[in-house]
Amino acid sequence: MIDINTYLEVKLEDVADFERAKKGKVYPAGSSYIQISATRGQIGFLYEPGTIKSKDVVIIPQAGIDRYYFNIILQRNINEFINKYSTGINIQEKEIANFPIQLHGYVEQVTIAKIVRQMDNRYKEKESEVENIKQLKKGLLSKMFV
């Protein structure tokens, strides 16, 4: 049985490596990134290796941390972090080290990541259904006035 109420409260610098994204550099799948220039707290995740814009900081969790789970925690805590560390519309790169991270055990991490992935997939399916219905409606309305 998993216990989601037991976790360590740590800073990002203790559990991940981070750097300002370099133009043209390919980062590994599972990397997260946070926009620090002209930001409102945008967070991204690389599902496959790829490049990242230079206005972002790339974050790569240490071994033993589920990377998707880590991205979920970043999304969960971004507003608190922005409120505390933003300077106007920017975040200083060095301040990313202070990002608060709640770190569950590995089994809990994998379970949480699996559940959130399932919810994300379900959400995408429903979005697709809504878009298909909108297209159907548009087509039927156009045929109504032929």
Short mmCIF file of N, CA and C in Angstrom, two decimals:
data_model
loop_
_atom_site.label_atom_id
_atom_site.label_comp_id
_atom_site.label_asym_id
_atom_site.label_seq_id
_atom_site.Cartn_x
_atom_site.Cartn_y
_atom_site.Cartn_z
N MET A 1 0.84 -1.17 0.00
CA MET A 1 0.00 0.00 0.00
C MET A 1 0.89 1.25 0.00
N ILE A 2 0.52 2.20 -0.81
CA ILE A 2 1.32 3.41 -0.89
C ILE A 2 0.85 4.43 0.15
N ASP A 3 1.79 5.25 0.61
CA ASP A 3 1.48 6.29 1.60
C ASP A 3 1.87 7.63 1.00
N ILE A 4 0.89 8.38 0.48
CA ILE A 4 1.21 9.67 -0.15
C ILE A 4 1.38 10.79 0.87
N ASN A 5 1.13 10.49 2.14
CA ASN A 5 1.29 11.51 3.17
C ASN A 5 2.69 11.56 3.77
N THR A 6 3.55 10.63 3.36
CA THR A 6 4.92 10.59 3.86
C THR A 6 5.87 10.98 2.73
N TYR A 7 6.57 12.09 2.91
CA TYR A 7 7.51 12.57 1.90
C TYR A 7 8.55 13.47 2.56
N LEU A 8 9.64 13.68 1.84
CA LEU A 8 10.68 14.60 2.28
C LEU A 8 10.45 15.95 1.62
N GLU A 9 10.69 17.02 2.34
CA GLU A 9 10.61 18.37 1.79
C GLU A 9 12.06 18.80 1.53
N VAL A 10 12.42 18.96 0.25
CA VAL A 10 13.79 19.32 -0.12
C VAL A 10 13.78 20.48 -1.11
N LYS A 11 14.96 20.98 -1.41
CA LYS A 11 15.11 22.00 -2.44
C LYS A 11 15.54 21.33 -3.73
N LEU A 12 15.21 21.94 -4.85
CA LEU A 12 15.52 21.38 -6.15
C LEU A 12 17.01 21.08 -6.31
N GLU A 13 17.87 21.97 -5.83
CA GLU A 13 19.32 21.78 -5.98
C GLU A 13 19.81 20.50 -5.32
N ASP A 14 19.06 19.96 -4.35
CA ASP A 14 19.46 18.74 -3.66
C ASP A 14 19.13 17.48 -4.44
N VAL A 15 18.21 17.57 -5.41
CA VAL A 15 17.74 16.35 -6.08
C VAL A 15 17.78 16.43 -7.60
N ALA A 16 18.30 17.54 -8.16
CA ALA A 16 18.31 17.67 -9.61
C ALA A 16 19.43 18.61 -10.05
N ASP A 17 19.83 18.44 -11.31
CA ASP A 17 20.77 19.35 -11.95
C ASP A 17 19.97 20.30 -12.81
N PHE A 18 20.41 21.56 -12.88
CA PHE A 18 19.70 22.52 -13.72
C PHE A 18 20.70 23.47 -14.35
N GLU A 19 20.32 24.00 -15.51
CA GLU A 19 21.14 24.97 -16.23
C GLU A 19 20.27 25.75 -17.19
N ARG A 20 20.75 26.92 -17.56
CA ARG A 20 20.06 27.70 -18.60
C ARG A 20 20.18 26.91 -19.89
N ALA A 21 19.09 26.76 -20.62
CA ALA A 21 19.10 25.99 -21.86
C ALA A 21 20.04 26.65 -22.87
N LYS A 22 20.77 25.82 -23.57
CA LYS A 22 21.69 26.31 -24.60
C LYS A 22 21.09 26.04 -25.97
N LYS A 23 21.14 27.05 -26.82
CA LYS A 23 20.56 26.95 -28.15
C LYS A 23 21.22 25.80 -28.92
N GLY A 24 20.40 24.94 -29.49
CA GLY A 24 20.89 23.85 -30.31
C GLY A 24 21.27 22.59 -29.55
N LYS A 25 21.38 22.66 -28.23
CA LYS A 25 21.75 21.48 -27.45
C LYS A 25 20.53 20.56 -27.31
N VAL A 26 20.75 19.27 -27.48
CA VAL A 26 19.68 18.28 -27.36
C VAL A 26 19.69 17.74 -25.93
N TYR A 27 18.55 17.85 -25.27
CA TYR A 27 18.42 17.40 -23.89
C TYR A 27 17.69 16.05 -23.87
N PRO A 28 17.98 15.22 -22.86
CA PRO A 28 17.39 13.87 -22.84
C PRO A 28 15.89 13.87 -22.55
N ALA A 29 15.24 12.82 -22.99
CA ALA A 29 13.82 12.64 -22.67
C ALA A 29 13.66 12.60 -21.16
N GLY A 30 12.58 13.16 -20.67
CA GLY A 30 12.34 13.18 -19.24
C GLY A 30 12.84 14.44 -18.56
N SER A 31 13.44 15.34 -19.34
CA SER A 31 13.89 16.61 -18.78
C SER A 31 12.69 17.53 -18.64
N SER A 32 12.67 18.30 -17.56
CA SER A 32 11.64 19.33 -17.37
C SER A 32 12.28 20.67 -17.65
N TYR A 33 11.46 21.67 -17.94
CA TYR A 33 12.01 23.01 -18.12
C TYR A 33 11.01 24.04 -17.62
N ILE A 34 11.58 25.15 -17.13
CA ILE A 34 10.78 26.26 -16.62
C ILE A 34 11.20 27.51 -17.36
N GLN A 35 10.23 28.25 -17.87
CA GLN A 35 10.53 29.52 -18.54
C GLN A 35 10.86 30.54 -17.45
N ILE A 36 12.03 31.20 -17.59
CA ILE A 36 12.42 32.17 -16.58
C ILE A 36 12.42 33.61 -17.10
N SER A 37 12.37 33.79 -18.40
CA SER A 37 12.30 35.13 -18.98
C SER A 37 10.86 35.41 -19.40
N ALA A 38 10.33 36.54 -18.98
CA ALA A 38 8.94 36.92 -19.28
C ALA A 38 8.01 35.75 -18.97
N THR A 39 8.04 35.31 -17.74
CA THR A 39 7.34 34.09 -17.36
C THR A 39 6.07 34.34 -16.56
N ARG A 40 5.17 33.40 -16.70
CA ARG A 40 4.00 33.30 -15.83
C ARG A 40 4.00 31.92 -15.20
N GLY A 41 5.16 31.28 -15.20
CA GLY A 41 5.28 29.96 -14.59
C GLY A 41 5.10 28.81 -15.54
N GLN A 42 5.43 29.01 -16.82
CA GLN A 42 5.28 27.94 -17.81
C GLN A 42 6.30 26.82 -17.54
N ILE A 43 5.78 25.60 -17.48
CA ILE A 43 6.62 24.42 -17.25
C ILE A 43 6.38 23.45 -18.38
N GLY A 44 7.44 22.82 -18.86
CA GLY A 44 7.32 21.84 -19.92
C GLY A 44 8.02 20.54 -19.57
N PHE A 45 7.81 19.54 -20.42
CA PHE A 45 8.39 18.22 -20.22
C PHE A 45 8.75 17.64 -21.57
N LEU A 46 9.94 17.08 -21.69
CA LEU A 46 10.37 16.45 -22.94
C LEU A 46 10.02 14.96 -22.89
N TYR A 47 9.10 14.56 -23.75
CA TYR A 47 8.73 13.15 -23.83
C TYR A 47 9.76 12.37 -24.65
N GLU A 48 10.51 13.07 -25.48
CA GLU A 48 11.58 12.48 -26.26
C GLU A 48 12.73 13.50 -26.31
N PRO A 49 13.94 13.07 -26.63
CA PRO A 49 15.06 14.02 -26.66
C PRO A 49 14.75 15.20 -27.58
N GLY A 50 15.17 16.39 -27.17
CA GLY A 50 14.89 17.57 -27.98
C GLY A 50 15.59 18.81 -27.48
N THR A 51 15.40 19.90 -28.21
CA THR A 51 15.99 21.18 -27.84
C THR A 51 14.98 21.98 -27.02
N ILE A 52 15.51 22.97 -26.31
CA ILE A 52 14.68 23.82 -25.45
C ILE A 52 15.11 25.25 -25.70
N LYS A 53 14.15 26.18 -25.67
CA LYS A 53 14.44 27.59 -25.91
C LYS A 53 15.38 28.14 -24.83
N SER A 54 16.20 29.11 -25.22
CA SER A 54 17.20 29.65 -24.30
C SER A 54 16.60 30.52 -23.20
N LYS A 55 15.32 30.80 -23.25
CA LYS A 55 14.68 31.55 -22.16
C LYS A 55 14.20 30.63 -21.04
N ASP A 56 14.55 29.35 -21.14
CA ASP A 56 14.15 28.35 -20.16
C ASP A 56 15.35 27.81 -19.39
N VAL A 57 15.06 27.26 -18.22
CA VAL A 57 16.05 26.51 -17.44
C VAL A 57 15.68 25.04 -17.56
N VAL A 58 16.65 24.21 -17.89
CA VAL A 58 16.44 22.77 -18.03
C VAL A 58 16.74 22.12 -16.68
N ILE A 59 15.86 21.20 -16.28
CA ILE A 59 16.02 20.51 -15.01
C ILE A 59 16.02 19.01 -15.25
N ILE A 60 17.07 18.34 -14.77
CA ILE A 60 17.19 16.90 -14.95
C ILE A 60 17.30 16.27 -13.56
N PRO A 61 16.27 15.53 -13.13
CA PRO A 61 16.30 14.91 -11.80
C PRO A 61 17.39 13.84 -11.71
N GLN A 62 17.86 13.64 -10.49
CA GLN A 62 18.88 12.62 -10.25
C GLN A 62 18.29 11.22 -10.44
N ALA A 63 19.17 10.24 -10.56
CA ALA A 63 18.73 8.84 -10.67
C ALA A 63 17.92 8.48 -9.43
N GLY A 64 16.92 7.63 -9.63
CA GLY A 64 16.09 7.21 -8.52
C GLY A 64 14.85 8.07 -8.32
N ILE A 65 14.69 9.07 -9.20
CA ILE A 65 13.49 9.92 -9.15
C ILE A 65 12.76 9.75 -10.48
N ASP A 66 11.49 9.40 -10.41
CA ASP A 66 10.69 9.28 -11.62
C ASP A 66 10.57 10.66 -12.25
N ARG A 67 10.96 10.78 -13.49
CA ARG A 67 11.03 12.10 -14.15
C ARG A 67 9.66 12.73 -14.38
N TYR A 68 8.67 11.93 -14.68
CA TYR A 68 7.33 12.47 -14.88
C TYR A 68 6.76 12.95 -13.53
N TYR A 69 6.98 12.17 -12.50
CA TYR A 69 6.58 12.56 -11.14
C TYR A 69 7.22 13.90 -10.78
N PHE A 70 8.49 14.05 -11.11
CA PHE A 70 9.22 15.28 -10.79
C PHE A 70 8.55 16.48 -11.48
N ASN A 71 8.13 16.29 -12.73
CA ASN A 71 7.46 17.36 -13.46
C ASN A 71 6.11 17.70 -12.80
N ILE A 72 5.42 16.70 -12.31
CA ILE A 72 4.15 16.92 -11.61
C ILE A 72 4.37 17.80 -10.37
N ILE A 73 5.42 17.51 -9.64
CA ILE A 73 5.73 18.30 -8.43
C ILE A 73 6.09 19.73 -8.82
N LEU A 74 6.83 19.90 -9.91
CA LEU A 74 7.15 21.26 -10.37
C LEU A 74 5.87 22.03 -10.67
N GLN A 75 4.94 21.40 -11.38
CA GLN A 75 3.68 22.05 -11.71
C GLN A 75 2.87 22.38 -10.45
N ARG A 76 2.93 21.50 -9.50
CA ARG A 76 2.18 21.69 -8.26
C ARG A 76 2.69 22.90 -7.48
N ASN A 77 3.99 23.14 -7.50
CA ASN A 77 4.60 24.16 -6.64
C ASN A 77 4.97 25.46 -7.35
N ILE A 78 4.72 25.57 -8.65
CA ILE A 78 5.19 26.73 -9.41
C ILE A 78 4.61 28.05 -8.90
N ASN A 79 3.34 28.08 -8.55
CA ASN A 79 2.74 29.35 -8.10
C ASN A 79 3.38 29.85 -6.82
N GLU A 80 3.58 28.96 -5.87
CA GLU A 80 4.25 29.33 -4.62
C GLU A 80 5.65 29.87 -4.91
N PHE A 81 6.37 29.20 -5.80
CA PHE A 81 7.72 29.61 -6.14
C PHE A 81 7.74 30.99 -6.82
N ILE A 82 6.85 31.19 -7.79
CA ILE A 82 6.76 32.47 -8.51
C ILE A 82 6.47 33.61 -7.53
N ASN A 83 5.51 33.39 -6.64
CA ASN A 83 5.14 34.43 -5.68
C ASN A 83 6.31 34.83 -4.79
N LYS A 84 7.16 33.90 -4.49
CA LYS A 84 8.26 34.17 -3.58
C LYS A 84 9.53 34.68 -4.27
N TYR A 85 9.85 34.14 -5.47
CA TYR A 85 11.16 34.39 -6.06
C TYR A 85 11.17 35.18 -7.37
N SER A 86 10.02 35.51 -7.94
CA SER A 86 10.07 36.23 -9.21
C SER A 86 10.47 37.68 -8.97
N THR A 87 11.19 38.23 -9.95
CA THR A 87 11.57 39.64 -9.91
C THR A 87 10.90 40.28 -11.12
N GLY A 88 9.73 40.84 -10.90
CA GLY A 88 8.96 41.37 -12.02
C GLY A 88 8.41 40.24 -12.85
N ILE A 89 8.78 40.23 -14.13
CA ILE A 89 8.29 39.16 -15.01
C ILE A 89 9.34 38.08 -15.24
N ASN A 90 10.45 38.17 -14.52
CA ASN A 90 11.54 37.20 -14.69
C ASN A 90 11.83 36.46 -13.39
N ILE A 91 12.54 35.35 -13.54
CA ILE A 91 13.06 34.60 -12.41
C ILE A 91 14.57 34.52 -12.62
N GLN A 92 15.34 34.77 -11.58
CA GLN A 92 16.79 34.62 -11.67
C GLN A 92 17.13 33.13 -11.72
N GLU A 93 18.01 32.76 -12.63
CA GLU A 93 18.36 31.35 -12.81
C GLU A 93 18.81 30.71 -11.50
N LYS A 94 19.61 31.40 -10.72
CA LYS A 94 20.14 30.82 -9.47
C LYS A 94 19.03 30.51 -8.46
N GLU A 95 17.90 31.21 -8.56
CA GLU A 95 16.80 31.00 -7.62
C GLU A 95 16.10 29.66 -7.83
N ILE A 96 16.26 29.07 -9.00
CA ILE A 96 15.66 27.75 -9.27
C ILE A 96 16.13 26.74 -8.23
N ALA A 97 17.34 26.92 -7.72
CA ALA A 97 17.87 26.02 -6.69
C ALA A 97 16.96 25.94 -5.48
N ASN A 98 16.20 26.99 -5.20
CA ASN A 98 15.34 27.05 -4.02
C ASN A 98 13.94 26.50 -4.25
N PHE A 99 13.66 25.99 -5.43
CA PHE A 99 12.33 25.48 -5.76
C PHE A 99 11.98 24.37 -4.76
N PRO A 100 10.81 24.45 -4.11
CA PRO A 100 10.43 23.42 -3.13
C PRO A 100 9.97 22.13 -3.82
N ILE A 101 10.48 21.01 -3.33
CA ILE A 101 10.15 19.69 -3.90
C ILE A 101 9.70 18.77 -2.76
N GLN A 102 8.55 18.13 -2.94
CA GLN A 102 8.12 17.09 -2.01
C GLN A 102 8.48 15.76 -2.66
N LEU A 103 9.32 15.01 -1.99
CA LEU A 103 9.86 13.79 -2.58
C LEU A 103 9.32 12.56 -1.86
N HIS A 104 8.42 11.84 -2.52
CA HIS A 104 7.87 10.59 -1.99
C HIS A 104 8.86 9.46 -2.25
N GLY A 105 8.59 8.30 -1.69
CA GLY A 105 9.37 7.10 -1.99
C GLY A 105 9.18 6.72 -3.46
N TYR A 106 10.07 5.90 -3.99
CA TYR A 106 10.04 5.60 -5.42
C TYR A 106 8.73 4.91 -5.84
N VAL A 107 8.24 3.99 -5.03
CA VAL A 107 6.99 3.29 -5.37
C VAL A 107 5.85 4.30 -5.47
N GLU A 108 5.79 5.23 -4.54
CA GLU A 108 4.75 6.26 -4.55
C GLU A 108 4.92 7.17 -5.77
N GLN A 109 6.16 7.50 -6.11
CA GLN A 109 6.43 8.35 -7.28
C GLN A 109 5.87 7.70 -8.54
N VAL A 110 6.19 6.44 -8.73
CA VAL A 110 5.74 5.72 -9.93
C VAL A 110 4.22 5.63 -9.97
N THR A 111 3.61 5.37 -8.83
CA THR A 111 2.15 5.26 -8.76
C THR A 111 1.48 6.59 -9.07
N ILE A 112 1.97 7.67 -8.47
CA ILE A 112 1.42 9.00 -8.72
C ILE A 112 1.56 9.36 -10.20
N ALA A 113 2.75 9.12 -10.76
CA ALA A 113 2.99 9.42 -12.18
C ALA A 113 2.04 8.62 -13.07
N LYS A 114 1.83 7.35 -12.74
CA LYS A 114 0.95 6.50 -13.55
C LYS A 114 -0.49 7.03 -13.51
N ILE A 115 -0.96 7.41 -12.35
CA ILE A 115 -2.33 7.92 -12.21
C ILE A 115 -2.50 9.23 -12.98
N VAL A 116 -1.55 10.14 -12.85
CA VAL A 116 -1.65 11.43 -13.54
C VAL A 116 -1.56 11.23 -15.05
N ARG A 117 -0.71 10.31 -15.52
CA ARG A 117 -0.65 10.02 -16.96
C ARG A 117 -2.00 9.53 -17.47
N GLN A 118 -2.64 8.65 -16.71
CA GLN A 118 -3.95 8.14 -17.11
C GLN A 118 -4.97 9.27 -17.19
N MET A 119 -4.93 10.18 -16.21
CA MET A 119 -5.86 11.32 -16.23
C MET A 119 -5.56 12.23 -17.42
N ASP A 120 -4.27 12.47 -17.70
CA ASP A 120 -3.90 13.29 -18.86
C ASP A 120 -4.38 12.67 -20.16
N ASN A 121 -4.20 11.36 -20.29
CA ASN A 121 -4.65 10.67 -21.51
C ASN A 121 -6.16 10.75 -21.65
N ARG A 122 -6.87 10.60 -20.57
CA ARG A 122 -8.33 10.69 -20.58
C ARG A 122 -8.77 12.09 -20.98
N TYR A 123 -8.09 13.10 -20.44
CA TYR A 123 -8.39 14.49 -20.77
C TYR A 123 -8.18 14.74 -22.27
N LYS A 124 -7.09 14.23 -22.82
CA LYS A 124 -6.81 14.40 -24.24
C LYS A 124 -7.88 13.71 -25.09
N GLU A 125 -8.32 12.54 -24.66
CA GLU A 125 -9.39 11.85 -25.38
C GLU A 125 -10.66 12.69 -25.41
N LYS A 126 -11.02 13.25 -24.27
CA LYS A 126 -12.24 14.07 -24.19
C LYS A 126 -12.09 15.34 -25.02
N GLU A 127 -10.92 15.96 -25.01
CA GLU A 127 -10.68 17.13 -25.85
C GLU A 127 -10.88 16.78 -27.32
N SER A 128 -10.38 15.63 -27.72
CA SER A 128 -10.52 15.17 -29.10
C SER A 128 -11.99 14.95 -29.44
N GLU A 129 -12.74 14.35 -28.53
CA GLU A 129 -14.16 14.13 -28.76
C GLU A 129 -14.89 15.46 -28.94
N VAL A 130 -14.59 16.43 -28.09
CA VAL A 130 -15.24 17.74 -28.18
C VAL A 130 -14.90 18.39 -29.52
N GLU A 131 -13.66 18.30 -29.94
CA GLU A 131 -13.26 18.89 -31.23
C GLU A 131 -13.99 18.21 -32.38
N ASN A 132 -14.13 16.89 -32.33
CA ASN A 132 -14.86 16.16 -33.37
C ASN A 132 -16.33 16.59 -33.42
N ILE A 133 -16.93 16.79 -32.26
CA ILE A 133 -18.33 17.23 -32.22
C ILE A 133 -18.45 18.64 -32.79
N LYS A 134 -17.50 19.51 -32.49
CA LYS A 134 -17.52 20.87 -33.04
C LYS A 134 -17.42 20.84 -34.57
N GLN A 135 -16.57 19.98 -35.09
CA GLN A 135 -16.42 19.86 -36.54
C GLN A 135 -17.70 19.32 -37.18
N LEU A 136 -18.31 18.35 -36.51
CA LEU A 136 -19.57 17.80 -37.00
C LEU A 136 -20.64 18.89 -37.02
N LYS A 137 -20.74 19.64 -35.95
CA LYS A 137 -21.71 20.73 -35.87
C LYS A 137 -21.48 21.74 -36.99
N LYS A 138 -20.24 22.11 -37.21
CA LYS A 138 -19.90 23.08 -38.26
C LYS A 138 -20.32 22.54 -39.63
N GLY A 139 -20.04 21.27 -39.87
CA GLY A 139 -20.42 20.66 -41.15
C GLY A 139 -21.92 20.61 -41.34
N LEU A 140 -22.64 20.22 -40.31
CA LEU A 140 -24.10 20.14 -40.40
C LEU A 140 -24.73 21.52 -40.58
N LEU A 141 -24.20 22.53 -39.90
CA LEU A 141 -24.73 23.89 -40.06
C LEU A 141 -24.50 24.41 -41.48
N SER A 142 -23.34 24.08 -42.04
CA SER A 142 -23.07 24.56 -43.40
C SER A 142 -24.00 23.88 -44.43
N LYS A 143 -24.38 22.64 -44.18
CA LYS A 143 -25.28 21.91 -45.09
C LYS A 143 -26.74 22.38 -44.92
N MET A 144 -27.05 22.95 -43.77
CA MET A 144 -28.40 23.40 -43.50
C MET A 144 -28.80 24.56 -44.40
N PHE A 145 -27.86 25.37 -44.79
CA PHE A 145 -28.16 26.57 -45.57
C PHE A 145 -27.63 26.47 -47.00
N VAL A 146 -27.74 25.31 -47.60
CA VAL A 146 -27.28 25.13 -48.98
C VAL A 146 -28.27 25.69 -49.96
#
